[in-house]
XYZ file of C-alpha atoms in Angstrom:
501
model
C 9.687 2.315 -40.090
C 6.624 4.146 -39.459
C 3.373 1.759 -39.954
C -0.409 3.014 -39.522
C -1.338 3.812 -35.577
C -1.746 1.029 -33.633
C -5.569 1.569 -33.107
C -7.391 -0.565 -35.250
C -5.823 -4.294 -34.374
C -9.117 -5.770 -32.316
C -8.810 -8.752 -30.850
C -11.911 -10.651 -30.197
C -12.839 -10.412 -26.397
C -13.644 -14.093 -24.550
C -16.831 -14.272 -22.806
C -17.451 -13.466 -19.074
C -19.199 -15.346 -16.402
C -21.842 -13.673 -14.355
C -20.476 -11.531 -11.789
C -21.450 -10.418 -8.473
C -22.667 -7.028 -8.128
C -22.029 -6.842 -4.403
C -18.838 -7.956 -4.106
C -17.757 -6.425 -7.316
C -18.638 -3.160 -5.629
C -16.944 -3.828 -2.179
C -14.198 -4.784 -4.668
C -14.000 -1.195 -6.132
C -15.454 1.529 -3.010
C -12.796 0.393 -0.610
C -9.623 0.892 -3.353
C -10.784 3.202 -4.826
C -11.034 5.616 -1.046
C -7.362 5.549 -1.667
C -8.119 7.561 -4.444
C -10.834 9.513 -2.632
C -7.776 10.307 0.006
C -5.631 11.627 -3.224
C -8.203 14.073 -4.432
C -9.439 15.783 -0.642
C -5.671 16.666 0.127
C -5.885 18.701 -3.311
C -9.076 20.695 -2.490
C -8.178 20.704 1.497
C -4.320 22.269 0.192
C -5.632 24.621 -2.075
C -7.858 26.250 0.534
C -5.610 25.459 3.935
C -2.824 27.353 2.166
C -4.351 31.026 2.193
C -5.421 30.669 6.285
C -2.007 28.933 7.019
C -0.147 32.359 5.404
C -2.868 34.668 6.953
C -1.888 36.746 10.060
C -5.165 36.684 10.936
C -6.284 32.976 10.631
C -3.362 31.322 11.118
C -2.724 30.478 14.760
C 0.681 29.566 14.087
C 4.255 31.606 14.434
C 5.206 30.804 10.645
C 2.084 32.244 9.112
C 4.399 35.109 7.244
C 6.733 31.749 5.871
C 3.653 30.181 4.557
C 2.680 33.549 2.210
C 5.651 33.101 0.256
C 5.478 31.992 -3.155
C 8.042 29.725 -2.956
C 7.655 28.013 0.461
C 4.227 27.278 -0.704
C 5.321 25.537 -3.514
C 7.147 23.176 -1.202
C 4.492 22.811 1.020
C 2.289 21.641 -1.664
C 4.745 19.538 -3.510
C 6.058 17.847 -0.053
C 3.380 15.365 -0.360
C 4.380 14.272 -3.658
C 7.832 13.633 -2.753
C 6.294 11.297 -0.021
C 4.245 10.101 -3.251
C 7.528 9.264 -4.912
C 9.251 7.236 -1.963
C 5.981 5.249 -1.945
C 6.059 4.654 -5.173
C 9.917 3.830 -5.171
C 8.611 0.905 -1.640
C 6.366 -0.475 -4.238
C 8.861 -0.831 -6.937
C 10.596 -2.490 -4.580
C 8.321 -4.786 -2.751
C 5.054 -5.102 -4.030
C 5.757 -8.790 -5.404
C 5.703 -9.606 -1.638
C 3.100 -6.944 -0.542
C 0.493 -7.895 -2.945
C -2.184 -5.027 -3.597
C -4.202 -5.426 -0.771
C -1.361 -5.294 1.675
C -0.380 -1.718 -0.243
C -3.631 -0.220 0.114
C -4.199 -1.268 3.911
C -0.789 0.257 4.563
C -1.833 3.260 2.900
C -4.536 4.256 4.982
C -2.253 3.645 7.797
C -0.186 6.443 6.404
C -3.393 9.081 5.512
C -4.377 8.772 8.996
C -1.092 8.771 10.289
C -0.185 12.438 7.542
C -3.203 13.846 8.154
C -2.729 13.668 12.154
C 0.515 15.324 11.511
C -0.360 17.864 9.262
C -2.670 19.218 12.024
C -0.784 18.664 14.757
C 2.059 21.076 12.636
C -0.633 24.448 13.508
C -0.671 23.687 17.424
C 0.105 26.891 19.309
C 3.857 27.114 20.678
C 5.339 25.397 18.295
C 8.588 27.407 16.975
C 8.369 28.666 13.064
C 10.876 26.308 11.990
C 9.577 23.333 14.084
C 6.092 23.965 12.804
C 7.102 23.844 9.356
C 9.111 21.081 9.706
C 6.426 19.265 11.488
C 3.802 20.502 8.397
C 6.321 18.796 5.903
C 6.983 15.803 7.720
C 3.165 14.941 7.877
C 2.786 16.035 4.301
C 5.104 13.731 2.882
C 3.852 10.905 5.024
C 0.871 11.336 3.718
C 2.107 11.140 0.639
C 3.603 7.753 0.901
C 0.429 6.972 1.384
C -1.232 8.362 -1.853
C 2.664 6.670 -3.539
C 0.765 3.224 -2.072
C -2.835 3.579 -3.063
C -2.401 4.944 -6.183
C -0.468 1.897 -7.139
C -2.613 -0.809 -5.297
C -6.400 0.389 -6.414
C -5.554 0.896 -10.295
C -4.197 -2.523 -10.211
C -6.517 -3.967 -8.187
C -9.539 -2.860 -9.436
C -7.943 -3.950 -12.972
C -7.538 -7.383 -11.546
C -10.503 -8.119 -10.150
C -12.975 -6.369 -12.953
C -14.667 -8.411 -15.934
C -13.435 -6.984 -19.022
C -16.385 -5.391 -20.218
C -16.266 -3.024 -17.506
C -12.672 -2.793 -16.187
C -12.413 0.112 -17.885
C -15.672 2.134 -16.636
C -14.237 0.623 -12.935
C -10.649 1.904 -13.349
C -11.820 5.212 -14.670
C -14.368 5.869 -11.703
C -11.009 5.736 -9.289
C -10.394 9.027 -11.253
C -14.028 9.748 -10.638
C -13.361 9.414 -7.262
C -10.264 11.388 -6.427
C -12.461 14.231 -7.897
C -15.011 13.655 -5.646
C -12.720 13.881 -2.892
C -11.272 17.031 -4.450
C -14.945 18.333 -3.956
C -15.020 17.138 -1.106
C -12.169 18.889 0.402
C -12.770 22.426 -1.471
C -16.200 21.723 0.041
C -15.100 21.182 3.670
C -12.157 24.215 3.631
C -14.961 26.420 2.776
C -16.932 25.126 5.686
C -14.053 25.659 7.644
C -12.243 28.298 6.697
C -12.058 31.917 7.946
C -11.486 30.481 11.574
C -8.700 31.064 13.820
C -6.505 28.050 13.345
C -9.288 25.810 11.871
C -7.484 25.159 8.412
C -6.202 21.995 10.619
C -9.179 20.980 11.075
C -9.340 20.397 7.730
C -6.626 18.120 7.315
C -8.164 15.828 9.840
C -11.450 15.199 8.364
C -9.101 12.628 6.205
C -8.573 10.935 9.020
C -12.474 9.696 9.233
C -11.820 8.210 5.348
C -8.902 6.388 6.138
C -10.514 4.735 8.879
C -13.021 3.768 6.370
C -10.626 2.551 3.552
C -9.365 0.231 6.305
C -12.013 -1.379 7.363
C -13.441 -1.690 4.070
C -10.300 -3.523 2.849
C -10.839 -6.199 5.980
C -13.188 -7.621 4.043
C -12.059 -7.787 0.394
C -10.067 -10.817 -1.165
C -6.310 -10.689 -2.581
C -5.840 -10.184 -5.943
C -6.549 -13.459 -8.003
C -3.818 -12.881 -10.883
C -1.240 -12.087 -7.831
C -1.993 -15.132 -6.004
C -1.433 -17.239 -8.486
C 1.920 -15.348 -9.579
C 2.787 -16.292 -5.874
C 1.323 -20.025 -6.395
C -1.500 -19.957 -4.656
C -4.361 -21.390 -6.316
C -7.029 -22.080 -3.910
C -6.559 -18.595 -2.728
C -6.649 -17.453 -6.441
C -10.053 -19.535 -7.350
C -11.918 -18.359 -4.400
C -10.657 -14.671 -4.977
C -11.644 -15.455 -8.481
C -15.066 -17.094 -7.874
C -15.890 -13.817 -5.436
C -16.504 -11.679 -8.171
C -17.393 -14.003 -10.507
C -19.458 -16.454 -8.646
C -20.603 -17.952 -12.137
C -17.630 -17.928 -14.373
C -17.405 -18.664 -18.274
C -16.554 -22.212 -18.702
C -12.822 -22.798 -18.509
C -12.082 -19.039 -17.433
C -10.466 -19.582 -14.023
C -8.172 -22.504 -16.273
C -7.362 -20.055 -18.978
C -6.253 -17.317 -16.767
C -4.294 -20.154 -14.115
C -2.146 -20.980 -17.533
C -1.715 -17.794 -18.986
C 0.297 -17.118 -15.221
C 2.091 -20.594 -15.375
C 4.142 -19.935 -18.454
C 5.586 -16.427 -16.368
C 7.260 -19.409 -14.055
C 5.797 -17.785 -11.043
C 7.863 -19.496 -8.810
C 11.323 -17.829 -9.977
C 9.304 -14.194 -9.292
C 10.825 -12.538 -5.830
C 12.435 -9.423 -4.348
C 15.065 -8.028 -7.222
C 16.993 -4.789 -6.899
C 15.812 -1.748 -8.881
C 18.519 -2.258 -12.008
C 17.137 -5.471 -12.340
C 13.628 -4.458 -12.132
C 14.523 -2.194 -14.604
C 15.917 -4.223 -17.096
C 13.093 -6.892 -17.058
C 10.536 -4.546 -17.619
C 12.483 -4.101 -20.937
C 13.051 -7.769 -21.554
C 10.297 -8.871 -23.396
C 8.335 -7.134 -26.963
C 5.233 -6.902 -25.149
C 6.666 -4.958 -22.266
C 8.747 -2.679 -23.956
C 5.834 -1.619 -25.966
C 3.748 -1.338 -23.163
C 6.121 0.582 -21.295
C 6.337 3.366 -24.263
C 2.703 3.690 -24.306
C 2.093 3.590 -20.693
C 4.671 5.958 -19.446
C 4.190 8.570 -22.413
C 0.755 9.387 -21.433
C 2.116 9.356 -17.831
C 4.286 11.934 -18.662
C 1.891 14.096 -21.256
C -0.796 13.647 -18.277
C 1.816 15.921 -15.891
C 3.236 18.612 -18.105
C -0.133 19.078 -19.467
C 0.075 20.859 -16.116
C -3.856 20.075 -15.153
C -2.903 18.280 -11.568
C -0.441 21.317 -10.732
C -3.081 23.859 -11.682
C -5.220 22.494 -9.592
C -3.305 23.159 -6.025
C -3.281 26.963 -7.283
C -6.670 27.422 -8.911
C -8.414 29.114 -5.972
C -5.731 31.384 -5.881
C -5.676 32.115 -10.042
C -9.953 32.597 -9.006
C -9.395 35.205 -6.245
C -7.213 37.367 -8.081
C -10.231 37.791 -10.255
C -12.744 38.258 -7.027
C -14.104 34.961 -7.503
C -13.615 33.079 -4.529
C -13.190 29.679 -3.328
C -17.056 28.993 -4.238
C -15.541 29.104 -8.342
C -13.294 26.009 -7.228
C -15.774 24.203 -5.804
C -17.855 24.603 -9.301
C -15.218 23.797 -11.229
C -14.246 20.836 -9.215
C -18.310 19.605 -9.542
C -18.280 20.155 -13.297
C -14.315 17.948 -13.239
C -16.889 15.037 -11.542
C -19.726 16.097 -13.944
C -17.072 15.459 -17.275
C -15.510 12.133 -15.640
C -18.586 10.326 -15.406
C -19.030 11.225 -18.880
C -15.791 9.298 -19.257
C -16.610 6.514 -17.318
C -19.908 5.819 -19.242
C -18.032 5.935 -22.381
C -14.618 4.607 -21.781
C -15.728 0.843 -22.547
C -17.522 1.844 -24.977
C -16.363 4.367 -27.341
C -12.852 3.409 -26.351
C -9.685 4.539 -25.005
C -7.914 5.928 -27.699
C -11.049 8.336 -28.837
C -11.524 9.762 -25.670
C -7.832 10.983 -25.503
C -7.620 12.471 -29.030
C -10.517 14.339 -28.074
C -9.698 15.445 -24.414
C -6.732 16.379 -26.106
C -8.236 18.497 -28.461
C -10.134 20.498 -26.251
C -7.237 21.108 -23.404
C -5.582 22.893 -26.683
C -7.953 24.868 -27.698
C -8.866 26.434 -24.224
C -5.116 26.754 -23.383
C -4.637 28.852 -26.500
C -7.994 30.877 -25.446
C -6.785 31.493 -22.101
C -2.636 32.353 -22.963
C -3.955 34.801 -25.721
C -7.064 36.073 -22.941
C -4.261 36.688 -20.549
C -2.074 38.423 -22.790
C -4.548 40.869 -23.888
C -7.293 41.648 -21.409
C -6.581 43.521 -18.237
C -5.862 41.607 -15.103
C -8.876 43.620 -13.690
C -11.322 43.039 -16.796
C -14.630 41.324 -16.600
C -14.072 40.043 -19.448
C -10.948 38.688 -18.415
C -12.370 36.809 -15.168
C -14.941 35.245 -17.540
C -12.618 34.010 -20.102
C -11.158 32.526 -17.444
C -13.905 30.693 -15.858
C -15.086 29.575 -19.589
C -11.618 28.302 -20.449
C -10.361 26.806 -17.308
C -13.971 24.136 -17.161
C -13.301 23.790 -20.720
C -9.318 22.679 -20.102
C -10.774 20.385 -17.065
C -13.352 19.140 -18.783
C -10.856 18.328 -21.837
C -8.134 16.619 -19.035
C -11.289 14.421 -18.011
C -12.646 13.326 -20.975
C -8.834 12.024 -21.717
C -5.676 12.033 -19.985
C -7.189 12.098 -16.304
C -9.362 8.761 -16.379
C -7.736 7.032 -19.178
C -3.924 6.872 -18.520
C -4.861 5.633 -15.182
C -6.988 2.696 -16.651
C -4.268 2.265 -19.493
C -1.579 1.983 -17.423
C -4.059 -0.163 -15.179
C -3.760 -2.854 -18.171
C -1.249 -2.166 -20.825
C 1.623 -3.908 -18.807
C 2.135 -8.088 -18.862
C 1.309 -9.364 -15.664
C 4.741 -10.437 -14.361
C 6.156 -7.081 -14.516
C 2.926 -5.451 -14.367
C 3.314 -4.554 -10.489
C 6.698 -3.107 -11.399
C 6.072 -1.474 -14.470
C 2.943 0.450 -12.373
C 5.069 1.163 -9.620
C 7.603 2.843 -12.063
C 4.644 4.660 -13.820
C 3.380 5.762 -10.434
C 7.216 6.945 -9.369
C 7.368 9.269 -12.710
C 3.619 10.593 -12.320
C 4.236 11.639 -8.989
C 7.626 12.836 -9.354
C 7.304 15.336 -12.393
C 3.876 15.615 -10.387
C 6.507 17.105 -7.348
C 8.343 19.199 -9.857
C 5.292 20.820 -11.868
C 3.713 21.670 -8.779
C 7.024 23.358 -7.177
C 7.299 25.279 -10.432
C 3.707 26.289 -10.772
C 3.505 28.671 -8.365
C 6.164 30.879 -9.479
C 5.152 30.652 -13.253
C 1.560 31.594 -12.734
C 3.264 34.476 -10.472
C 5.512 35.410 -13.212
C 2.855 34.851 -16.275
C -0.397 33.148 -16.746
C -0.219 33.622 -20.240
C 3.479 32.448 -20.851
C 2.602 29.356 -18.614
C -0.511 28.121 -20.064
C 1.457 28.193 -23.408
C 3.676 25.871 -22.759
C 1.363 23.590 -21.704
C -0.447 23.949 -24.877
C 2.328 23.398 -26.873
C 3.175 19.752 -25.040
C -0.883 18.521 -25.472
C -0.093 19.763 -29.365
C 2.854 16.770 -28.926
C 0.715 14.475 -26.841
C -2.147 14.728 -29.955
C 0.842 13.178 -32.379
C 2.104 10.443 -29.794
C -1.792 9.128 -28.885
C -1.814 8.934 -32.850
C 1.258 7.033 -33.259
C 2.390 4.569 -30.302
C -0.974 4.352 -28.080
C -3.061 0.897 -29.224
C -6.498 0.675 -28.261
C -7.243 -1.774 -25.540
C -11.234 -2.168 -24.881
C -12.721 -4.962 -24.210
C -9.759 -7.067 -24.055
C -9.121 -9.818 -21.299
C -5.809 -8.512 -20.085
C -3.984 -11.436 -21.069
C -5.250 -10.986 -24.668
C -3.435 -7.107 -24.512
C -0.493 -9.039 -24.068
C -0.471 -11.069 -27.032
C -1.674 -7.482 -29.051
C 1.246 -5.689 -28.082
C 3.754 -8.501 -28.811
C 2.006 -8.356 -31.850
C 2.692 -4.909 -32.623
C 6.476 -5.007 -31.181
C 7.460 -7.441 -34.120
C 5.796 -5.139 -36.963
C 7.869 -2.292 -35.654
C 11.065 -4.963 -34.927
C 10.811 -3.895 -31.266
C 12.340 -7.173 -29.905
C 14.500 -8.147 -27.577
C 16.999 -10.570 -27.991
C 16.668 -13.941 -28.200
C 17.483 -14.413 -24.367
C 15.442 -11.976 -23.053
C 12.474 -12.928 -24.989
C 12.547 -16.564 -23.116
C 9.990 -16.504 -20.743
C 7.567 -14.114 -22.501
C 3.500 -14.815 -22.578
């Protein structure tokens, strides 16, 4: 039975200690590099691509490979298969990981990609061996964005006083598009240079030095170590962000985890990891909710564009200096997100990102279809609606699924239930991307269309299954969403239901 959207249940928030500024931020930087990592291999991909397919610039024996259409396509989607199998380790294993653990492996694996990926361009090296090296090192490196994109989100959501875990989450997004400046930024530096487009990928290297250090010196998750029953560990984690807690907070939050029986949580196959993310109201809901925007976020098509936009900008003579300004004004519309995201809410923000990603996909399909390729007009329609389809992406579904998915899920399965949401984000990520290139080939009008048409769908899902979360302790989301799973009779049996929060 259809009831009114789920948007306008509030809870009342508890209060919050006083929290450490300091460690609050070492808390956030060092994560959120992993995101940093994410966002340069965009930029550095997007200009890498045209000197690794140029006779001239090149250096390598498989520069004529790298021009096709297609192989490019799996060049640029190889790293999020390696995206997927890290996502698909986590499913698996981050109950014994923990998020730290994840992220410190994952800068293991940029440094270790990014060597690779450079090393592919060394002179000598055969056109299949170079290409195979390329991919290998691509979708290492992509395990390691499968890792951090799991850890930081639920990380930073662990550690962050409610009143802000939203502004904290939805800076992560903040910075991957800072490293997608970033790396625009350093391939233009770099560019145009006999061979140097490996250069490029090693400048990562530097920043995942940095993300491991950084994480040296940061605490375990406090919600995971007492999952694992260990409460010392969890109070001091606790007491490192919040140094002067609410009365009774740290006692609240160690009982909320004692009724998940944290000591009967441990490794479990993926059918059973599966079926408890199903087993309880709360989860079930969450899981709809979550993985929906998940989805909309991909075949919205915004992170697939993205890989290909310096190429849609030079066939109108604009050059890679229009990426890097569109990439600026991306950081320029988060950070209007992240100011507003605890405050004016989750839900809002999506409608209206929404919104506007529909309206400049129908400008620029219709532009496309009409104007000449070689028009004026045609190359400023496209810069107009292209920051105005960005802009719309980062007001909503770029920032704000992260954080929602950050906090929507119970804790117990909430590792799993992100490490599944990461797995389908980076998978239809992988399968967008491969067919990207050869629809923007084939039409720009025709492909911009159909991603129109599924944010027109994504407008009546936000409306009808996504329940506003702001403010909330995450424990207190919980209780919301089992809430909301009995007034639309999503239950689970009996049974199932057992050991829910």
């Amino acid at each position: 039975m259809e009831t009114d959207p789920p948007n306008e249940r509030p809870l009342v928030p508890e209060k919050e200690g006083n929290y450490s500024r300091e460690n609050l931020a070492r808390c956030f930087i060092f994560p959120a590099l992993g995101g940093f990592l994410y966002g340069y291999d965009i930029g550095a991909t997007a200009v890498a691509l045209d000197d690794m397919g140029s006779e001239q610039w090149s250096g390598t024996s498989w520069h004529a490979a790298a021009a096709n259409s297609v192989v490019r396509g799996v060049i640029v989607s190889a790293v999020m298969v390696g995206a997927a199998l890290g996502s698909l380790l986590v499913l698996r294993y981050e109950t014994d990981w923990g998020r730290v653990k994840e992220m410190r492996l994952a800068s293991a694996l940029y440094g270790a990609g990014a060597l690779v990926e450079g090393l592919s361009g060394s002179p000598g090296l055969s056109a299949p061996l170079g290409l195979t090296v390329l991919l290998f090192g691509r979708v290492v490196y992509g395990v390691g964005i499968g890792l951090a994109m799991h850890g930081a989100p639920t990380y930073i959501a662990e550690t962050a006083p409610p009143s802000i875990r939203g502004a904290l989450v939805s800076a992560k997004e903040a910075i991957i598009v800072l490293g997608l400046t970033v790396g625009y930024a350093v391939g233009a530096a770099l560019m145009h240079g006999v061979g140097r487009w490996r250069y490029i990928y090693w400048v990562a290297m530097v920043f995942a030095a940095a993300m491991a250090y950084g994480l040296s010196g940061v605490p375990r998750s406090p919600r995971w170590c007492l999952l694992r029953g260990y409460a010392d560990e969890a109070r001091a984690a606790f007491e490192f962000v919040t140094p002067v807690p609410a009365p009774g907070a740290f006692e609240r939050l160690a009982g909320h985890v004692r009724a998940l029986k944290a000591d009967e949580v441990g490794p479990q196959s993926i059918p059973e990891i599966v079926e408890n993310l199903t087993s309880t109201p709360a989860s079930a809901y969450g899981l709809r909710a979550g993985l929906g925007l998940v989805v909309l976020q991909q075949v919205t098509g915004q992170p697939s564009v993205l890989y290909y936009v310096t190429e849609i900008f030079e066939d109108y003579d604009l050059g890679v200096g229009a990426s890097i300004g569109l990439s600026a004004w991306k950081l320029v519309a988060t950070m209007l997100t992240v100011r507003l995201i605890d405050s004016y809410g989750r839900v809002p923000l999506l409608q209206r990102g929404s919104a506007i990603m529909i309206a400049s996909m129908g400008s620029l399909a219709v532009a496309a279809l009409f104007l000449d390729m070689a028009s004026g007009a045609l190359a400023w329609t496209s810069i107009v609606t292209l920051s105005l389809y960005v802009g719309g992406y980062q007001v909503g579904y770029g920032p704000v699924t992260w954080t929602y998915i950050s906090e929507v899920f119970p804790l117990q399965p909430r590792g799993s239930a992100l490490a599944l949401a990461v797995l389908l984000n980076f998978s239809l990520n992988g399968v967008v991307t491969l067919l990207a290139s050869p629809l923007i080939a084939f039409s720009v009008s025709f492909t911009f269309f159909v991603f129109g048409a599924l944010a027109v769908y994504g407008m009546y899902f936000i409306h009808a299954y996504v329940p506003e979360t702001k403010g909330l302790e995450l424990e207190q989301i919980t209780t919301m969403l089992t809430q909301l799973a009995a007034e639309e009779d999503l239950a689970a049996p009996p049974a199932a239901t057992a050991g829910a929060v």
